[in-house]
mmCIF file of C-alpha atoms in Angstrom:
data_model
loop_
_atom_site.group_PDB
_atom_site.id
_atom_site.type_symbol
_atom_site.label_atom_id
_atom_site.label_comp_id
_atom_site.label_asym_id
_atom_site.label_seq_id
_atom_site.Cartn_x
_atom_site.Cartn_y
_atom_site.Cartn_z
ATOM 1 C CA MET I 1 0.000 0.000 0.000
ATOM 2 C CA SER I 2 1.413 3.393 -0.995
ATOM 3 C CA ALA I 3 1.827 6.234 1.500
ATOM 4 C CA TRP I 4 -1.007 8.101 -0.287
ATOM 5 C CA SER I 5 -3.348 5.128 -0.032
ATOM 6 C CA ALA I 6 -2.449 4.599 3.607
ATOM 7 C CA SER I 7 -3.169 8.259 4.389
ATOM 8 C CA LEU I 8 -6.716 7.745 3.056
ATOM 9 C CA TRP I 9 -7.361 4.254 4.425
ATOM 10 C CA LEU I 10 -6.174 4.720 8.012
ATOM 11 C CA PRO I 11 -8.638 7.549 8.905
ATOM 12 C CA LEU I 12 -11.486 5.590 7.254
ATOM 13 C CA ARG I 13 -10.557 2.463 9.209
ATOM 14 C CA LEU I 14 -10.486 4.435 12.455
ATOM 15 C CA LYS I 15 -13.871 6.004 11.662
ATOM 16 C CA LEU I 16 -15.366 2.616 10.818
ATOM 17 C CA ARG I 17 -13.991 1.158 14.046
ATOM 18 C CA ASN I 18 -15.508 4.021 16.047
ATOM 19 C CA LEU I 19 -18.896 3.527 14.379
ATOM 20 C CA LEU I 20 -18.872 -0.208 15.062
ATOM 21 C CA GLU I 21 -17.808 0.372 18.661
ATOM 22 C CA MET I 22 -20.559 2.969 19.083
ATOM 23 C CA ILE I 23 -23.252 0.465 18.128
ATOM 24 C CA LYS I 24 -21.469 -2.373 19.994
ATOM 25 C CA PHE I 25 -21.507 -4.480 16.862
ATOM 26 C CA SER I 26 -19.883 -7.402 18.680
ATOM 27 C CA HIS I 27 -22.993 -7.691 20.890
ATOM 28 C CA THR I 28 -24.970 -8.901 17.880
ATOM 29 C CA ILE I 29 -24.190 -12.324 19.339
ATOM 30 C CA PHE I 30 -26.993 -11.806 21.879
ATOM 31 C CA ALA I 31 -29.766 -11.920 19.267
ATOM 32 C CA PHE I 32 -28.152 -13.547 16.250
ATOM 33 C CA PRO I 33 -28.298 -17.155 17.544
ATOM 34 C CA PHE I 34 -32.008 -16.699 18.249
ATOM 35 C CA ALA I 35 -32.543 -15.653 14.640
ATOM 36 C CA LEU I 36 -30.741 -18.838 13.629
ATOM 37 C CA ILE I 37 -33.025 -20.807 15.965
ATOM 38 C CA GLY I 38 -35.934 -19.368 13.986
ATOM 39 C CA VAL I 39 -34.222 -20.540 10.789
ATOM 40 C CA VAL I 40 -33.674 -24.075 12.129
ATOM 41 C CA LEU I 41 -37.228 -24.437 13.456
ATOM 42 C CA ALA I 42 -38.725 -23.105 10.219
ATOM 43 C CA ALA I 43 -36.606 -25.528 8.187
ATOM 44 C CA ARG I 44 -37.631 -28.347 10.524
ATOM 45 C CA ALA I 45 -41.323 -27.511 10.179
ATOM 46 C CA SER I 46 -41.039 -27.266 6.400
ATOM 47 C CA ALA I 47 -38.786 -30.327 6.066
ATOM 48 C CA SER I 48 -36.644 -28.293 3.673
ATOM 49 C CA LEU I 49 -33.433 -26.340 3.909
ATOM 50 C CA PRO I 50 -33.352 -22.562 3.331
ATOM 51 C CA SER I 51 -31.440 -21.313 0.334
ATOM 52 C CA LEU I 52 -28.132 -19.547 0.731
ATOM 53 C CA SER I 53 -29.728 -16.307 -0.478
ATOM 54 C CA GLN I 54 -32.442 -16.580 2.200
ATOM 55 C CA LEU I 55 -29.796 -17.096 4.890
ATOM 56 C CA LEU I 56 -27.827 -14.135 3.582
ATOM 57 C CA TRP I 57 -30.832 -11.804 3.576
ATOM 58 C CA ILE I 58 -31.880 -12.930 7.073
ATOM 59 C CA CYS I 59 -28.362 -12.147 8.337
ATOM 60 C CA LEU I 60 -28.364 -8.762 6.599
ATOM 61 C CA ALA I 61 -31.801 -7.941 8.017
ATOM 62 C CA MET I 62 -30.493 -8.715 11.513
ATOM 63 C CA VAL I 63 -27.410 -6.562 11.041
ATOM 64 C CA GLY I 64 -29.447 -3.703 9.580
ATOM 65 C CA ALA I 65 -32.128 -3.728 12.275
ATOM 66 C CA ARG I 66 -29.710 -3.967 15.184
ATOM 67 C CA SER I 67 -27.327 -1.346 13.783
ATOM 68 C CA ALA I 68 -30.225 1.050 13.200
ATOM 69 C CA ALA I 69 -31.541 0.438 16.720
ATOM 70 C CA MET I 70 -28.198 1.058 18.425
ATOM 71 C CA GLY I 71 -27.415 4.080 16.274
ATOM 72 C CA LEU I 72 -30.802 5.641 17.014
ATOM 73 C CA ASN I 73 -30.414 4.935 20.710
ATOM 74 C CA ARG I 74 -27.021 6.625 20.818
ATOM 75 C CA LEU I 75 -28.318 9.664 18.907
ATOM 76 C CA ILE I 76 -31.518 10.073 20.919
ATOM 77 C CA ASP I 77 -29.708 9.568 24.244
ATOM 78 C CA ALA I 78 -26.614 11.663 23.416
ATOM 79 C CA ARG I 79 -27.577 14.536 25.739
ATOM 80 C CA ILE I 80 -28.414 12.188 28.608
ATOM 81 C CA ASP I 81 -25.245 10.175 28.014
ATOM 82 C CA ALA I 82 -23.181 13.358 28.252
ATOM 83 C CA LEU I 83 -24.590 14.069 31.731
ATOM 84 C CA ASN I 84 -24.062 10.552 33.094
ATOM 85 C CA PRO I 85 -20.491 9.911 34.344
ATOM 86 C CA ARG I 86 -20.798 6.239 33.327
ATOM 87 C CA THR I 87 -21.664 7.078 29.696
ATOM 88 C CA ALA I 88 -20.024 10.472 29.154
ATOM 89 C CA GLU I 89 -17.204 8.860 27.160
ATOM 90 C CA ARG I 90 -19.532 7.228 24.660
ATOM 91 C CA HIS I 91 -18.642 8.109 21.109
ATOM 92 C CA ILE I 92 -21.084 10.950 20.372
ATOM 93 C CA PRO I 93 -20.708 12.838 23.691
ATOM 94 C CA ALA I 94 -16.933 12.374 23.518
ATOM 95 C CA GLY I 95 -16.793 13.672 19.935
ATOM 96 C CA ARG I 96 -15.329 10.524 18.369
ATOM 97 C CA VAL I 97 -18.418 10.175 16.158
ATOM 98 C CA SER I 98 -20.368 13.177 14.877
ATOM 99 C CA ARG I 99 -24.150 13.287 14.767
ATOM 100 C CA ARG I 100 -23.981 13.472 10.967
ATOM 101 C CA GLU I 101 -21.889 10.310 10.810
ATOM 102 C CA ALA I 102 -24.238 8.534 13.203
ATOM 103 C CA TRP I 103 -27.295 9.552 11.156
ATOM 104 C CA LEU I 104 -25.618 8.307 7.972
ATOM 105 C CA LEU I 105 -24.997 4.974 9.695
ATOM 106 C CA VAL I 106 -28.635 4.774 10.803
ATOM 107 C CA ALA I 107 -29.915 5.656 7.323
ATOM 108 C CA GLY I 108 -27.697 3.021 5.731
ATOM 109 C CA ALA I 109 -28.746 0.404 8.296
ATOM 110 C CA ILE I 110 -32.460 1.120 7.739
ATOM 111 C CA ALA I 111 -31.958 0.907 3.969
ATOM 112 C CA LEU I 112 -30.197 -2.452 4.390
ATOM 113 C CA PHE I 113 -33.003 -3.755 6.629
ATOM 114 C CA GLU I 114 -35.714 -2.669 4.202
ATOM 115 C CA LEU I 115 -33.839 -4.134 1.235
ATOM 116 C CA ALA I 116 -33.478 -7.457 3.062
ATOM 117 C CA ALA I 117 -37.176 -7.466 4.025
ATOM 118 C CA TRP I 118 -38.129 -6.791 0.402
ATOM 119 C CA ALA I 119 -35.854 -9.606 -0.822
ATOM 120 C CA LEU I 120 -37.290 -12.149 1.643
ATOM 121 C CA ASN I 121 -41.066 -11.995 1.135
ATOM 122 C CA PRO I 122 -44.040 -9.573 1.059
ATOM 123 C CA LEU I 123 -45.011 -10.227 4.707
ATOM 124 C CA CYS I 124 -41.504 -9.314 5.902
ATOM 125 C CA LEU I 125 -41.684 -6.081 3.923
ATOM 126 C CA ALA I 126 -45.166 -5.266 5.234
ATOM 127 C CA LEU I 127 -44.078 -5.807 8.845
ATOM 128 C CA SER I 128 -40.754 -3.955 8.542
ATOM 129 C CA PRO I 129 -42.159 -0.471 9.385
ATOM 130 C CA LEU I 130 -43.659 -1.912 12.583
ATOM 131 C CA VAL I 131 -40.255 -3.292 13.584
ATOM 132 C CA LEU I 132 -38.635 0.096 12.978
ATOM 133 C CA ALA I 133 -41.375 1.827 14.972
ATOM 134 C CA PHE I 134 -40.623 -0.320 18.016
ATOM 135 C CA LEU I 135 -36.895 0.345 17.639
ATOM 136 C CA VAL I 136 -37.602 4.080 17.813
ATOM 137 C CA LEU I 137 -40.096 3.633 20.643
ATOM 138 C CA TYR I 138 -37.510 1.872 22.801
ATOM 139 C CA SER I 139 -35.095 4.802 22.563
ATOM 140 C CA PHE I 140 -37.739 7.162 23.980
ATOM 141 C CA ALA I 141 -39.468 4.743 26.361
ATOM 142 C CA LYS I 142 -37.448 5.425 29.509
ATOM 143 C CA ARG I 143 -38.658 9.015 29.356
ATOM 144 C CA PHE I 144 -42.244 7.975 30.139
ATOM 145 C CA THR I 145 -42.486 4.330 31.309
ATOM 146 C CA PRO I 146 -40.617 1.851 33.538
ATOM 147 C CA TYR I 147 -41.489 -0.877 31.019
ATOM 148 C CA ALA I 148 -38.760 0.126 28.563
ATOM 149 C CA HIS I 149 -37.003 -3.167 29.392
ATOM 150 C CA LEU I 150 -39.977 -5.094 27.998
ATOM 151 C CA ILE I 151 -40.023 -2.969 24.841
ATOM 152 C CA LEU I 152 -36.347 -3.789 24.311
ATOM 153 C CA GLY I 153 -37.196 -7.452 24.837
ATOM 154 C CA LEU I 154 -39.950 -7.187 22.232
ATOM 155 C CA CYS I 155 -37.477 -5.725 19.744
ATOM 156 C CA LEU I 156 -35.116 -8.683 20.153
ATOM 157 C CA ALA I 157 -38.024 -11.141 20.173
ATOM 158 C CA ALA I 158 -38.457 -10.157 16.531
ATOM 159 C CA ALA I 159 -35.225 -12.029 15.679
ATOM 160 C CA PRO I 160 -36.530 -15.633 15.818
ATOM 161 C CA ILE I 161 -40.063 -14.680 14.757
ATOM 162 C CA GLY I 162 -38.767 -12.628 11.837
ATOM 163 C CA ALA I 163 -36.490 -15.450 10.658
ATOM 164 C CA TRP I 164 -39.441 -17.871 10.759
ATOM 165 C CA ILE I 165 -41.638 -15.457 8.784
ATOM 166 C CA ALA I 166 -38.837 -14.931 6.277
ATOM 167 C CA LEU I 167 -38.760 -18.642 5.473
ATOM 168 C CA ARG I 168 -42.406 -19.646 5.862
ATOM 169 C CA GLY I 169 -44.465 -16.484 5.452
ATOM 170 C CA ASP I 170 -46.635 -17.343 8.469
ATOM 171 C CA VAL I 171 -46.475 -17.530 12.285
ATOM 172 C CA SER I 172 -46.732 -20.540 14.608
ATOM 173 C CA LEU I 173 -47.351 -20.840 18.342
ATOM 174 C CA ALA I 174 -43.952 -22.465 18.863
ATOM 175 C CA ILE I 175 -42.029 -19.545 17.367
ATOM 176 C CA VAL I 176 -44.181 -17.028 19.244
ATOM 177 C CA LEU I 177 -43.246 -18.794 22.510
ATOM 178 C CA ILE I 178 -39.577 -18.649 21.523
ATOM 179 C CA GLY I 179 -40.028 -14.923 20.907
ATOM 180 C CA LEU I 180 -41.687 -14.434 24.302
ATOM 181 C CA ALA I 181 -38.831 -16.345 25.941
ATOM 182 C CA VAL I 182 -36.367 -13.958 24.289
ATOM 183 C CA LEU I 183 -38.484 -11.003 25.458
ATOM 184 C CA LEU I 184 -38.295 -12.123 29.111
ATOM 185 C CA TRP I 185 -34.600 -12.985 28.864
ATOM 186 C CA VAL I 186 -33.662 -9.597 27.400
ATOM 187 C CA ALA I 187 -35.946 -7.642 29.740
ATOM 188 C CA GLY I 188 -34.358 -9.417 32.696
ATOM 189 C CA PHE I 189 -30.766 -8.651 31.835
ATOM 190 C CA ASP I 190 -31.708 -5.084 30.862
ATOM 191 C CA VAL I 191 -33.145 -4.593 34.368
ATOM 192 C CA PHE I 192 -29.795 -5.800 35.734
ATOM 193 C CA TYR I 193 -28.015 -3.315 33.456
ATOM 194 C CA ALA I 194 -30.232 -0.452 34.648
ATOM 195 C CA LEU I 195 -29.107 -1.034 38.241
ATOM 196 C CA GLN I 196 -25.940 0.901 37.427
ATOM 197 C CA ASP I 197 -27.871 4.129 36.849
ATOM 198 C CA VAL I 198 -30.615 4.104 39.498
ATOM 199 C CA GLU I 199 -29.605 7.348 41.207
ATOM 200 C CA PHE I 200 -28.788 9.148 37.965
ATOM 201 C CA ASP I 201 -32.068 8.079 36.340
ATOM 202 C CA ARG I 202 -34.072 9.114 39.404
ATOM 203 C CA HIS I 203 -32.393 12.529 39.442
ATOM 204 C CA GLN I 204 -33.041 13.032 35.710
ATOM 205 C CA GLY I 205 -36.685 11.933 35.925
ATOM 206 C CA LEU I 206 -36.039 8.823 33.824
ATOM 207 C CA HIS I 207 -37.979 5.602 34.313
ATOM 208 C CA SER I 208 -36.881 2.016 34.882
ATOM 209 C CA ILE I 209 -37.951 -0.926 37.000
ATOM 210 C CA PRO I 210 -35.071 -0.305 39.464
ATOM 211 C CA VAL I 211 -36.132 3.355 39.820
ATOM 212 C CA TRP I 212 -39.767 2.310 40.260
ATOM 213 C CA LEU I 213 -39.401 -0.690 42.565
ATOM 214 C CA GLY I 214 -35.951 -0.314 44.086
ATOM 215 C CA VAL I 215 -32.971 -2.633 43.854
ATOM 216 C CA GLU I 216 -34.200 -5.557 45.983
ATOM 217 C CA LYS I 217 -37.562 -5.888 44.220
ATOM 218 C CA SER I 218 -35.864 -5.517 40.839
ATOM 219 C CA PHE I 219 -33.876 -8.664 41.542
ATOM 220 C CA ALA I 220 -37.141 -10.498 42.237
ATOM 221 C CA VAL I 221 -38.560 -9.211 38.929
ATOM 222 C CA VAL I 222 -35.504 -10.465 37.019
ATOM 223 C CA ARG I 223 -35.784 -13.879 38.676
ATOM 224 C CA ALA I 224 -39.452 -14.061 37.648
ATOM 225 C CA PHE I 225 -38.607 -13.055 34.071
ATOM 226 C CA HIS I 226 -35.893 -15.688 33.763
ATOM 227 C CA VAL I 227 -37.999 -18.448 35.313
ATOM 228 C CA GLY I 228 -40.687 -17.504 32.808
ATOM 229 C CA MET I 229 -38.147 -17.788 29.999
ATOM 230 C CA VAL I 230 -37.245 -21.353 30.994
ATOM 231 C CA VAL I 231 -40.926 -22.341 31.298
ATOM 232 C CA LEU I 232 -41.656 -20.979 27.828
ATOM 233 C CA LEU I 233 -38.670 -22.791 26.332
ATOM 234 C CA LEU I 234 -39.882 -26.048 27.872
ATOM 235 C CA ALA I 235 -43.358 -25.458 26.427
ATOM 236 C CA VAL I 236 -41.857 -25.148 22.931
ATOM 237 C CA ALA I 237 -40.574 -28.753 22.907
ATOM 238 C CA PRO I 238 -43.853 -30.613 22.207
ATOM 239 C CA LEU I 239 -45.130 -27.885 19.875
ATOM 240 C CA ALA I 240 -42.014 -27.982 17.671
ATOM 241 C CA GLY I 241 -41.373 -31.717 18.001
ATOM 242 C CA LEU I 242 -38.072 -31.117 19.803
ATOM 243 C CA GLY I 243 -36.563 -33.937 21.817
ATOM 244 C CA THR I 244 -34.051 -34.851 24.498
ATOM 245 C CA LEU I 245 -31.124 -32.822 23.216
ATOM 246 C CA TYR I 246 -33.239 -29.676 23.152
ATOM 247 C CA LEU I 247 -34.403 -30.297 26.722
ATOM 248 C CA ILE I 248 -30.773 -30.740 27.804
ATOM 249 C CA GLY I 249 -30.070 -27.385 26.143
ATOM 250 C CA VAL I 250 -32.890 -25.730 28.089
ATOM 251 C CA LEU I 251 -31.477 -27.172 31.326
ATOM 252 C CA ALA I 252 -28.056 -25.796 30.363
ATOM 253 C CA VAL I 253 -29.641 -22.373 29.797
ATOM 254 C CA ALA I 254 -31.328 -22.592 33.207
ATOM 255 C CA ALA I 255 -27.968 -23.409 34.815
ATOM 256 C CA LEU I 256 -26.303 -20.452 33.073
ATOM 257 C CA LEU I 257 -29.104 -18.145 34.218
ATOM 258 C CA LEU I 258 -28.707 -19.402 37.776
ATOM 259 C CA TYR I 259 -24.976 -18.710 37.621
ATOM 260 C CA GLU I 260 -25.672 -15.243 36.184
ATOM 261 C CA HIS I 261 -27.889 -14.473 39.176
ATOM 262 C CA ARG I 262 -25.141 -15.616 41.533
ATOM 263 C CA LEU I 263 -22.722 -13.161 39.914
ATOM 264 C CA VAL I 264 -24.831 -10.106 40.746
ATOM 265 C CA ARG I 265 -26.207 -9.233 44.181
ATOM 266 C CA PRO I 266 -28.074 -6.153 45.412
ATOM 267 C CA ASP I 267 -25.032 -5.108 47.454
ATOM 268 C CA ASP I 268 -22.411 -6.079 44.845
ATOM 269 C CA LEU I 269 -22.661 -5.082 41.181
ATOM 270 C CA SER I 270 -18.927 -5.431 40.537
ATOM 271 C CA ARG I 271 -19.397 -8.488 38.296
ATOM 272 C CA LEU I 272 -22.275 -7.025 36.303
ATOM 273 C CA ASP I 273 -20.265 -6.940 33.071
ATOM 274 C CA ALA I 274 -19.535 -10.664 33.363
ATOM 275 C CA ALA I 275 -23.221 -11.376 33.960
ATOM 276 C CA PHE I 276 -24.451 -9.059 31.208
ATOM 277 C CA PHE I 277 -21.975 -9.631 28.393
ATOM 278 C CA THR I 278 -20.285 -12.992 28.916
ATOM 279 C CA MET I 279 -23.107 -15.115 30.311
ATOM 280 C CA ASN I 280 -25.785 -13.816 27.950
ATOM 281 C CA GLY I 281 -23.559 -14.528 24.968
ATOM 282 C CA TYR I 282 -23.145 -18.100 26.203
ATOM 283 C CA ILE I 283 -26.882 -18.518 26.758
ATOM 284 C CA SER I 284 -27.901 -17.655 23.200
ATOM 285 C CA VAL I 285 -25.123 -19.726 21.600
ATOM 286 C CA VAL I 286 -25.759 -22.770 23.833
ATOM 287 C CA LEU I 287 -29.484 -22.836 23.112
ATOM 288 C CA PHE I 288 -28.913 -22.530 19.362
ATOM 289 C CA ALA I 289 -26.336 -25.350 19.454
ATOM 290 C CA PHE I 290 -28.770 -27.720 21.160
ATOM 291 C CA VAL I 291 -31.679 -26.786 18.868
ATOM 292 C CA LEU I 292 -29.461 -27.469 15.869
ATOM 293 C CA ALA I 293 -28.133 -30.720 17.339
ATOM 294 C CA ASP I 294 -31.637 -31.964 18.155
ATOM 295 C CA THR I 295 -32.762 -31.170 14.619
ATOM 296 C CA LEU I 296 -29.784 -32.889 12.986
ATOM 297 C CA VAL I 297 -30.314 -36.018 15.090
ATOM 298 C CA ALA I 298 -33.983 -36.089 14.081
ATOM 299 C CA LEU I 299 -33.189 -36.082 10.365
#
């Protein structure tokens, strides 16, 4: 690479890295395996494999939707982030990404999502504005309701349901239960995450379950959400014809959730990052692996 080329490429690479860090692109692993679960269950129900183009468009839809959601959240919350010591160094408040650059990222991500929805099937395209509406709603929700955690969960619940619709063009009870399980899982760990900002949120007039109920009761809410997730996953087995391997996977998820709850206590949030990032990444990957294994064994 010539010195002239390097002088152009290096700033672009740094800008791209900042944009990807801003939207926490690596955290796509939370929802992506659940989209793949939707793919596997749809293929199992149809007794046919998806095409490579369908898989590609599903992946691109996921990337577009999540990137748009995170970019919008960072833009809408930029003023609040600047006031919060924990988030003041995020990319927009710190000046590493401009608002114009962030809006360009969001516009590109929305265009990618809409293109993928159009390429998949008419129902995906028809539902795509509703998905985007909920992504926007989540970014404003903490300004008027403590149930923002559930709205975030609903946004991620669209991953498995959307993948199923992309392949089959309909909806089944089994995939709806998977989506509800994702909703409770995400809402639970988002309540944990909100524990970091209870005093700041209360002072700013922002809403969350920890602000509303306090720390101790919030832990009880998260436990209820995660128990509900496991119950819903168990209920999916007979509806989707899943067998022993899947049930072992659900038990593994339950064990990981139990360990996650042991990492975080009302009087000790020091291991919150391990609970939030590491354990939740394991949970989604483990469940997908067992769904896939159960399906392959059944062939």
